[in-house]
Amino acid sequence: MSKKQVAVVMGGYSDEYVVSLKSGQLIYDSLDRNLYDVYKVVILKDEWYFLDENNQKHAINKGDFSVTPNHQDTLRFDVCFNIIHGTPGENGILQAYWDAIGQKYTGCDFYQSALTFNKKDTLAVLSKYGIPSAKSVYLRKGEDINVDEVIESLGLPVFVKPNQSGSSLGISKVKEKSGLLAATEMAFKEDDEILIESFLDGMEVSVGVIDYKGETIVLGITEIVPQNEFFDYEAKYEGASEEITPARIDDETRIRIEEIAKRAYNSLGMSGFSRSEFILMDGIPYMLEMNTNPGFSPASILPQQAKIYGISIADLCGNEVEKALSKN
């Protein structure tokens, strides 16, 4: 049986591309070479390229996502392992393109990607399935902001965040009424839509959920103890937080979180890696957001959870490739 050709697709158009390259490297290193020929493909705003074994770049043909390195035979991939964080790999753009050209890929479909990238819409859909979230006010760029009304509705402090998810860029915690407008301006730099959310005072947990060998499983629940005001970009990527897996919670709470995290995953029709963030308040998990292409560098939460759960990175990644291969 000939080996399947797998492209690990990394990079992206946002500041998160740096993390994506590390995630891609871990997957590239982990996939079983007895089963797959593994290649690196990098997608950046100004170039899409294939990296050969000498680290030479070769342009990707966007017509069919193939590559022809140095007059050799054209290489087509059986599966693209999508590990782009942020746009275009986590918001549905790349998935829709791959669907259009008939290219198989890992992870969820374009609709799930686009939906979960939009915090407001995700939480609105999930509320129909009984999954609680913070009280919030949604604003589009150019709309008037009635500061008094917002504070009256949500109280203080509030979180102001861009609606399209990314690496916690443009998020701020506002404690005084006077700081609200400046915070909205900062969030609007990242996105044309923003959310102002009531502050949930509780433990933050990050829950890894995957479909593995035909079953939706919770890989682990990680407690986030930020040294900063909240789990911001620095805390996520520069180690300014303590991550404790498994979280220090009782069994009853753990089971409740697992049940809600699985329900969120299944009711959105998810597939592949996911990591959802919740705040636990009075034993109730309130959902903040779901990431459909979470960080997968050695320092990231999901690989840490898999290790504790007892699934090797090679099996975790191989499972993704096999699922993608079996899609129609």
mmCIF file of C-alpha atoms in Angstrom:
data_model
loop_
_atom_site.group_PDB
_atom_site.id
_atom_site.type_symbol
_atom_site.label_atom_id
_atom_site.label_comp_id
_atom_site.label_asym_id
_atom_site.label_seq_id
_atom_site.Cartn_x
_atom_site.Cartn_y
_atom_site.Cartn_z
ATOM 1 C CA MET A 1 0.000 0.000 0.000
ATOM 2 C CA SER A 2 1.500 3.330 -0.997
ATOM 3 C CA LYS A 3 1.907 5.964 1.658
ATOM 4 C CA LYS A 4 -0.506 8.874 1.835
ATOM 5 C CA GLN A 5 0.844 12.330 1.077
ATOM 6 C CA VAL A 6 0.148 14.685 3.977
ATOM 7 C CA ALA A 7 0.801 18.429 3.906
ATOM 8 C CA VAL A 8 1.062 20.111 7.306
ATOM 9 C CA VAL A 9 -0.349 23.557 6.509
ATOM 10 C CA MET A 10 0.813 26.310 8.856
ATOM 11 C CA GLY A 11 1.290 30.065 9.026
ATOM 12 C CA GLY A 12 -1.657 32.368 8.501
ATOM 13 C CA TYR A 13 -2.373 36.050 8.009
ATOM 14 C CA SER A 14 -2.517 37.164 11.644
ATOM 15 C CA ASP A 15 0.129 37.739 14.329
ATOM 16 C CA GLU A 16 -0.544 34.189 15.445
ATOM 17 C CA TYR A 17 1.395 32.767 12.486
ATOM 18 C CA VAL A 18 4.486 32.538 14.722
ATOM 19 C CA VAL A 19 2.682 30.116 17.047
ATOM 20 C CA SER A 20 1.228 28.235 14.070
ATOM 21 C CA LEU A 21 4.724 27.536 12.720
ATOM 22 C CA LYS A 22 5.649 25.946 16.066
ATOM 23 C CA SER A 23 2.411 23.943 16.111
ATOM 24 C CA GLY A 24 3.068 22.808 12.546
ATOM 25 C CA GLN A 25 6.575 21.703 13.420
ATOM 26 C CA LEU A 26 5.297 19.490 16.268
ATOM 27 C CA ILE A 27 2.734 17.833 13.970
ATOM 28 C CA TYR A 28 5.314 17.473 11.189
ATOM 29 C CA ASP A 29 7.697 15.763 13.618
ATOM 30 C CA SER A 30 4.990 13.559 15.159
ATOM 31 C CA LEU A 31 3.242 11.989 12.152
ATOM 32 C CA ASP A 32 4.184 8.347 11.555
ATOM 33 C CA ARG A 33 6.587 8.138 8.585
ATOM 34 C CA ASN A 34 5.712 4.440 8.122
ATOM 35 C CA LEU A 35 2.195 5.531 7.144
ATOM 36 C CA TYR A 36 2.651 8.964 5.609
ATOM 37 C CA ASP A 37 4.974 11.068 3.524
ATOM 38 C CA VAL A 38 4.843 14.382 5.355
ATOM 39 C CA TYR A 39 5.476 17.811 3.854
ATOM 40 C CA LYS A 40 5.461 21.403 5.075
ATOM 41 C CA VAL A 41 3.307 24.054 3.445
ATOM 42 C CA VAL A 42 3.352 27.643 4.674
ATOM 43 C CA ILE A 43 0.527 30.049 3.899
ATOM 44 C CA LEU A 44 1.266 33.727 4.464
ATOM 45 C CA LYS A 45 -0.484 36.849 3.201
ATOM 46 C CA ASP A 46 1.978 37.469 0.402
ATOM 47 C CA GLU A 47 3.055 33.920 -0.456
ATOM 48 C CA TRP A 48 1.939 30.300 -0.287
ATOM 49 C CA TYR A 49 4.851 27.920 -0.511
ATOM 50 C CA PHE A 50 6.014 24.349 -0.096
ATOM 51 C CA LEU A 51 9.280 23.751 1.793
ATOM 52 C CA ASP A 52 11.426 20.930 0.439
ATOM 53 C CA GLU A 53 13.947 18.942 2.499
ATOM 54 C CA ASN A 54 16.639 21.560 1.762
ATOM 55 C CA ASN A 55 14.327 24.291 3.055
ATOM 56 C CA GLN A 56 13.919 25.634 -0.487
ATOM 57 C CA LYS A 57 10.611 27.363 -1.191
ATOM 58 C CA HIS A 58 8.377 26.310 -4.094
ATOM 59 C CA ALA A 59 5.179 28.173 -4.928
ATOM 60 C CA ILE A 60 1.864 26.421 -4.355
ATOM 61 C CA ASN A 61 -0.443 26.351 -7.355
ATOM 62 C CA LYS A 62 -3.650 27.865 -5.985
ATOM 63 C CA GLY A 63 -5.720 26.295 -8.762
ATOM 64 C CA ASP A 64 -5.511 22.841 -7.181
ATOM 65 C CA PHE A 65 -3.168 23.271 -4.172
ATOM 66 C CA SER A 66 -0.451 21.243 -5.897
ATOM 67 C CA VAL A 67 3.260 21.945 -6.162
ATOM 68 C CA THR A 68 5.822 21.122 -8.858
ATOM 69 C CA PRO A 69 9.266 21.330 -7.241
ATOM 70 C CA ASN A 70 12.147 21.930 -9.725
ATOM 71 C CA HIS A 71 10.592 20.285 -12.799
ATOM 72 C CA GLN A 72 9.894 17.101 -10.846
ATOM 73 C CA ASP A 73 6.513 15.402 -10.920
ATOM 74 C CA THR A 74 3.614 17.478 -9.628
ATOM 75 C CA LEU A 75 2.857 16.679 -6.001
ATOM 76 C CA ARG A 76 -0.758 16.547 -4.848
ATOM 77 C CA PHE A 77 -1.695 15.983 -1.236
ATOM 78 C CA ASP A 78 -4.112 13.315 -0.028
ATOM 79 C CA VAL A 79 -4.759 15.367 3.119
ATOM 80 C CA CYS A 80 -3.946 18.851 4.346
ATOM 81 C CA PHE A 81 -3.381 18.956 8.098
ATOM 82 C CA ASN A 82 -4.693 22.421 8.903
ATOM 83 C CA ILE A 83 -2.928 23.974 11.882
ATOM 84 C CA ILE A 84 -3.294 27.663 11.010
ATOM 85 C CA HIS A 85 -4.418 29.747 13.995
ATOM 86 C CA GLY A 86 -6.538 32.771 13.118
ATOM 87 C CA THR A 87 -7.364 33.771 9.544
ATOM 88 C CA PRO A 88 -7.591 32.109 6.967
ATOM 89 C CA GLY A 89 -7.368 28.636 8.553
ATOM 90 C CA GLU A 90 -9.562 29.083 11.608
ATOM 91 C CA ASN A 91 -12.379 31.200 10.200
ATOM 92 C CA GLY A 92 -13.519 29.037 7.281
ATOM 93 C CA ILE A 93 -11.849 30.829 4.379
ATOM 94 C CA LEU A 94 -9.293 28.112 3.665
ATOM 95 C CA GLN A 95 -11.816 25.322 4.275
ATOM 96 C CA ALA A 96 -14.248 26.803 1.751
ATOM 97 C CA TYR A 97 -11.433 27.055 -0.826
ATOM 98 C CA TRP A 98 -10.365 23.455 -0.192
ATOM 99 C CA ASP A 99 -13.995 22.303 -0.487
ATOM 100 C CA ALA A 100 -14.265 24.115 -3.812
ATOM 101 C CA ILE A 101 -11.195 22.376 -5.289
ATOM 102 C CA GLY A 102 -11.950 18.975 -3.735
ATOM 103 C CA GLN A 103 -9.003 18.905 -1.341
ATOM 104 C CA LYS A 104 -9.401 16.826 1.863
ATOM 105 C CA TYR A 105 -8.356 18.463 5.142
ATOM 106 C CA THR A 106 -8.394 17.878 8.890
ATOM 107 C CA GLY A 107 -10.546 19.612 11.459
ATOM 108 C CA CYS A 108 -13.991 21.068 11.126
ATOM 109 C CA ASP A 109 -15.779 22.276 8.013
ATOM 110 C CA PHE A 110 -15.916 25.860 6.820
ATOM 111 C CA TYR A 111 -19.265 26.595 8.486
ATOM 112 C CA GLN A 112 -18.137 25.450 11.949
ATOM 113 C CA SER A 113 -14.905 27.401 11.539
ATOM 114 C CA ALA A 114 -16.652 30.586 10.490
ATOM 115 C CA LEU A 115 -19.261 30.270 13.233
ATOM 116 C CA THR A 116 -16.879 29.572 16.109
ATOM 117 C CA PHE A 117 -14.579 32.389 14.995
ATOM 118 C CA ASN A 118 -17.492 34.730 15.708
ATOM 119 C CA LYS A 119 -17.870 34.832 19.497
ATOM 120 C CA LYS A 120 -21.312 36.456 19.534
ATOM 121 C CA ASP A 121 -22.859 34.013 17.073
ATOM 122 C CA THR A 122 -21.316 30.960 18.760
ATOM 123 C CA LEU A 123 -22.686 31.940 22.160
ATOM 124 C CA ALA A 124 -26.088 32.743 20.645
ATOM 125 C CA VAL A 125 -26.307 29.294 19.031
ATOM 126 C CA LEU A 126 -25.084 27.532 22.174
ATOM 127 C CA SER A 127 -27.557 29.347 24.418
ATOM 128 C CA LYS A 128 -30.264 27.380 22.580
ATOM 129 C CA TYR A 129 -28.585 24.230 23.913
ATOM 130 C CA GLY A 130 -28.626 25.511 27.485
ATOM 131 C CA ILE A 131 -24.982 26.569 27.633
ATOM 132 C CA PRO A 132 -24.608 29.712 29.759
ATOM 133 C CA SER A 133 -22.370 32.665 28.899
ATOM 134 C CA ALA A 134 -21.701 36.162 30.269
ATOM 135 C CA LYS A 135 -24.197 38.948 29.721
ATOM 136 C CA SER A 136 -22.996 41.108 26.859
ATOM 137 C CA VAL A 137 -23.538 44.126 24.641
ATOM 138 C CA TYR A 138 -22.615 43.881 20.945
ATOM 139 C CA LEU A 139 -21.472 46.885 18.928
ATOM 140 C CA ARG A 140 -20.562 47.537 15.322
ATOM 141 C CA LYS A 141 -18.017 50.166 14.302
ATOM 142 C CA GLY A 142 -19.661 53.567 13.917
ATOM 143 C CA GLU A 143 -22.540 52.876 16.298
ATOM 144 C CA ASP A 144 -23.065 55.290 19.169
ATOM 145 C CA ILE A 145 -22.070 53.942 22.551
ATOM 146 C CA ASN A 146 -24.211 54.908 25.498
ATOM 147 C CA VAL A 147 -21.705 54.372 28.289
ATOM 148 C CA ASP A 148 -24.263 54.791 31.096
ATOM 149 C CA GLU A 149 -26.605 52.229 29.548
ATOM 150 C CA VAL A 150 -23.812 49.698 29.055
ATOM 151 C CA ILE A 151 -22.598 50.027 32.662
ATOM 152 C CA GLU A 152 -26.156 49.908 33.999
ATOM 153 C CA SER A 153 -26.801 46.709 32.063
ATOM 154 C CA LEU A 154 -23.494 44.935 32.747
ATOM 155 C CA GLY A 155 -22.048 46.524 35.893
ATOM 156 C CA LEU A 156 -18.311 47.008 36.393
ATOM 157 C CA PRO A 157 -15.744 45.738 35.677
ATOM 158 C CA VAL A 158 -16.414 44.687 32.080
ATOM 159 C CA PHE A 159 -14.332 43.005 29.405
ATOM 160 C CA VAL A 160 -14.141 44.650 26.005
ATOM 161 C CA LYS A 161 -13.078 42.332 23.188
ATOM 162 C CA PRO A 162 -13.070 42.039 19.398
ATOM 163 C CA ASN A 163 -15.857 39.716 18.257
ATOM 164 C CA GLN A 164 -13.712 37.735 15.826
ATOM 165 C CA SER A 165 -11.441 35.615 17.934
ATOM 166 C CA GLY A 166 -7.686 35.759 17.842
ATOM 167 C CA SER A 167 -4.908 35.682 20.372
ATOM 168 C CA SER A 168 -6.568 37.894 22.953
ATOM 169 C CA LEU A 169 -5.369 40.924 20.994
ATOM 170 C CA GLY A 170 -7.391 44.075 21.595
ATOM 171 C CA ILE A 171 -8.998 42.773 24.801
ATOM 172 C CA SER A 172 -9.092 44.912 27.893
ATOM 173 C CA LYS A 173 -10.620 44.855 31.342
ATOM 174 C CA VAL A 174 -12.361 48.096 32.256
ATOM 175 C CA LYS A 175 -12.819 48.921 35.938
ATOM 176 C CA GLU A 176 -13.867 52.550 35.679
ATOM 177 C CA LYS A 177 -16.635 54.037 33.582
ATOM 178 C CA SER A 178 -14.162 56.619 32.260
ATOM 179 C CA GLY A 179 -12.052 53.904 30.604
ATOM 180 C CA LEU A 180 -14.801 52.344 28.497
ATOM 181 C CA LEU A 181 -14.558 54.432 25.322
ATOM 182 C CA ALA A 182 -10.776 54.060 25.021
ATOM 183 C CA ALA A 183 -11.143 50.304 25.460
ATOM 184 C CA THR A 184 -13.744 50.109 22.671
ATOM 185 C CA GLU A 185 -11.418 52.061 20.364
ATOM 186 C CA MET A 186 -8.630 49.581 21.059
ATOM 187 C CA ALA A 187 -10.917 46.618 20.308
ATOM 188 C CA PHE A 188 -12.187 48.260 17.106
ATOM 189 C CA LYS A 189 -8.568 48.353 15.846
ATOM 190 C CA GLU A 190 -8.734 44.543 15.692
ATOM 191 C CA ASP A 191 -12.267 44.087 14.391
ATOM 192 C CA ASP A 192 -15.334 45.983 13.117
ATOM 193 C CA GLU A 193 -17.534 44.289 15.722
ATOM 194 C CA ILE A 194 -16.898 44.154 19.436
ATOM 195 C CA LEU A 195 -18.407 42.626 22.546
ATOM 196 C CA ILE A 196 -18.606 44.187 25.979
ATOM 197 C CA GLU A 197 -19.122 41.423 28.526
ATOM 198 C CA SER A 198 -20.034 41.410 32.175
ATOM 199 C CA PHE A 199 -17.196 40.311 34.436
ATOM 200 C CA LEU A 200 -17.460 36.740 35.663
ATOM 201 C CA ASP A 201 -15.566 36.385 38.893
ATOM 202 C CA GLY A 202 -14.345 32.823 39.001
ATOM 203 C CA MET A 203 -11.790 30.240 37.940
ATOM 204 C CA GLU A 204 -10.894 30.146 34.255
ATOM 205 C CA VAL A 205 -10.602 26.684 32.746
ATOM 206 C CA SER A 206 -9.564 25.587 29.287
ATOM 207 C CA VAL A 207 -11.169 22.372 28.069
ATOM 208 C CA GLY A 208 -9.746 20.286 25.245
ATOM 209 C CA VAL A 209 -12.384 18.306 23.332
ATOM 210 C CA ILE A 210 -11.701 16.081 20.325
ATOM 211 C CA ASP A 211 -13.397 13.305 18.403
ATOM 212 C CA TYR A 212 -11.088 10.355 18.746
ATOM 213 C CA LYS A 213 -11.766 6.948 17.232
ATOM 214 C CA GLY A 214 -15.442 7.736 16.754
ATOM 215 C CA GLU A 215 -16.075 9.189 20.195
ATOM 216 C CA THR A 216 -16.225 12.751 21.550
ATOM 217 C CA ILE A 217 -13.822 12.895 24.476
ATOM 218 C CA VAL A 218 -12.682 15.582 26.886
ATOM 219 C CA LEU A 219 -8.900 15.417 26.852
ATOM 220 C CA GLY A 220 -8.540 17.464 29.971
ATOM 221 C CA ILE A 221 -9.558 20.479 32.009
ATOM 222 C CA THR A 222 -6.761 22.956 32.627
ATOM 223 C CA GLU A 223 -6.987 25.652 35.255
ATOM 224 C CA ILE A 224 -5.553 28.988 34.139
ATOM 225 C CA VAL A 225 -4.012 31.094 36.884
ATOM 226 C CA PRO A 226 -2.990 34.354 35.192
ATOM 227 C CA GLN A 227 -0.312 36.535 36.724
ATOM 228 C CA ASN A 228 -1.755 39.414 34.711
ATOM 229 C CA GLU A 229 -5.288 40.767 35.097
ATOM 230 C CA PHE A 230 -6.583 38.059 32.757
ATOM 231 C CA PHE A 231 -5.401 35.402 30.287
ATOM 232 C CA ASP A 232 -4.084 37.842 27.688
ATOM 233 C CA TYR A 233 -1.618 37.457 24.806
ATOM 234 C CA GLU A 234 1.398 37.654 27.093
ATOM 235 C CA ALA A 235 -0.050 35.089 29.478
ATOM 236 C CA LYS A 236 -0.940 32.763 26.606
ATOM 237 C CA TYR A 237 2.318 32.890 24.707
ATOM 238 C CA GLU A 238 4.952 34.329 26.980
ATOM 239 C CA GLY A 239 4.360 32.149 29.987
ATOM 240 C CA ALA A 240 2.819 34.818 32.242
ATOM 241 C CA SER A 241 0.296 32.342 33.616
ATOM 242 C CA GLU A 242 0.296 29.099 35.483
ATOM 243 C CA GLU A 243 -1.556 26.234 33.841
ATOM 244 C CA ILE A 244 -2.636 23.424 36.113
ATOM 245 C CA THR A 245 -3.840 20.145 34.574
ATOM 246 C CA PRO A 246 -6.061 18.659 35.809
ATOM 247 C CA ALA A 247 -7.810 21.692 37.302
ATOM 248 C CA ARG A 248 -8.310 21.767 41.075
ATOM 249 C CA ILE A 249 -12.036 21.105 41.078
ATOM 250 C CA ASP A 250 -14.274 18.492 42.685
ATOM 251 C CA ASP A 251 -15.663 15.551 40.716
ATOM 252 C CA GLU A 252 -19.163 16.961 40.515
ATOM 253 C CA THR A 253 -17.894 20.194 38.913
ATOM 254 C CA ARG A 254 -15.549 18.266 36.620
ATOM 255 C CA ILE A 255 -18.403 16.094 35.334
ATOM 256 C CA ARG A 256 -20.570 19.183 34.787
ATOM 257 C CA ILE A 257 -17.827 20.893 32.760
ATOM 258 C CA GLU A 258 -17.141 17.747 30.717
ATOM 259 C CA GLU A 259 -20.827 17.361 29.930
ATOM 260 C CA ILE A 260 -21.226 21.010 28.838
ATOM 261 C CA ALA A 261 -17.985 21.034 26.810
ATOM 262 C CA LYS A 262 -19.028 17.869 24.957
ATOM 263 C CA ARG A 263 -22.532 19.204 24.389
ATOM 264 C CA ALA A 264 -21.096 22.418 22.916
ATOM 265 C CA TYR A 265 -18.801 20.424 20.615
ATOM 266 C CA ASN A 266 -21.501 18.042 19.429
ATOM 267 C CA SER A 267 -24.274 20.609 19.058
ATOM 268 C CA LEU A 268 -22.044 22.705 16.776
ATOM 269 C CA GLY A 269 -21.219 19.612 14.701
ATOM 270 C CA MET A 270 -17.531 19.999 15.450
ATOM 271 C CA SER A 271 -14.677 17.806 14.314
ATOM 272 C CA GLY A 272 -10.969 17.781 15.106
ATOM 273 C CA PHE A 273 -9.114 19.632 17.841
ATOM 274 C CA SER A 274 -10.964 22.185 19.919
ATOM 275 C CA ARG A 275 -10.308 24.103 23.075
ATOM 276 C CA SER A 276 -13.072 25.931 24.883
ATOM 277 C CA GLU A 277 -12.609 28.543 27.568
ATOM 278 C CA PHE A 278 -15.010 28.729 30.495
ATOM 279 C CA ILE A 279 -15.269 30.708 33.711
ATOM 280 C CA LEU A 280 -16.509 28.707 36.684
ATOM 281 C CA MET A 281 -18.747 30.740 38.932
ATOM 282 C CA ASP A 282 -20.643 29.087 41.801
ATOM 283 C CA GLY A 283 -19.975 25.720 40.175
ATOM 284 C CA ILE A 284 -21.534 26.765 36.851
ATOM 285 C CA PRO A 285 -19.322 26.867 33.727
ATOM 286 C CA TYR A 286 -19.962 29.989 31.617
ATOM 287 C CA MET A 287 -18.584 29.715 28.123
ATOM 288 C CA LEU A 288 -16.303 32.451 26.774
ATOM 289 C CA GLU A 289 -15.335 31.036 23.382
ATOM 290 C CA MET A 290 -14.325 27.977 21.406
ATOM 291 C CA ASN A 291 -11.086 27.673 19.422
ATOM 292 C CA THR A 292 -11.230 25.224 16.517
ATOM 293 C CA ASN A 293 -7.512 25.331 15.771
ATOM 294 C CA PRO A 294 -5.926 25.835 19.170
ATOM 295 C CA GLY A 295 -2.201 26.197 19.754
ATOM 296 C CA PHE A 296 -0.372 22.915 19.314
ATOM 297 C CA SER A 297 3.218 23.825 20.060
ATOM 298 C CA PRO A 298 4.928 21.748 22.772
ATOM 299 C CA ALA A 299 4.083 24.537 25.269
ATOM 300 C CA SER A 300 0.381 24.608 24.321
ATOM 301 C CA ILE A 301 -2.460 23.322 26.474
ATOM 302 C CA LEU A 302 -3.877 20.635 24.150
ATOM 303 C CA PRO A 303 -0.661 18.571 23.792
ATOM 304 C CA GLN A 304 -0.194 18.829 27.579
ATOM 305 C CA GLN A 305 -3.729 17.517 28.126
ATOM 306 C CA ALA A 306 -3.221 14.652 25.654
ATOM 307 C CA LYS A 307 -0.078 13.617 27.498
ATOM 308 C CA ILE A 308 -1.959 13.431 30.803
ATOM 309 C CA TYR A 309 -4.915 11.667 29.143
ATOM 310 C CA GLY A 310 -2.497 9.092 27.749
ATOM 311 C CA ILE A 311 -2.873 9.679 24.010
ATOM 312 C CA SER A 312 0.428 10.170 22.196
ATOM 313 C CA ILE A 313 0.807 13.160 19.869
ATOM 314 C CA ALA A 314 1.489 10.690 17.018
ATOM 315 C CA ASP A 315 -1.850 8.928 17.649
ATOM 316 C CA LEU A 316 -3.713 12.201 18.107
ATOM 317 C CA CYS A 317 -2.399 13.545 14.775
ATOM 318 C CA GLY A 318 -2.726 10.205 12.967
ATOM 319 C CA ASN A 319 -6.372 9.996 14.046
ATOM 320 C CA GLU A 320 -7.005 13.411 12.435
ATOM 321 C CA VAL A 321 -5.410 12.323 9.145
ATOM 322 C CA GLU A 322 -7.370 9.043 9.038
ATOM 323 C CA LYS A 323 -10.662 10.886 9.675
ATOM 324 C CA ALA A 324 -9.894 13.338 6.878
ATOM 325 C CA LEU A 325 -9.014 10.488 4.487
ATOM 326 C CA SER A 326 -12.330 8.761 5.174
ATOM 327 C CA LYS A 327 -14.408 11.893 4.382
ATOM 328 C CA ASN A 328 -16.322 11.613 1.118
#
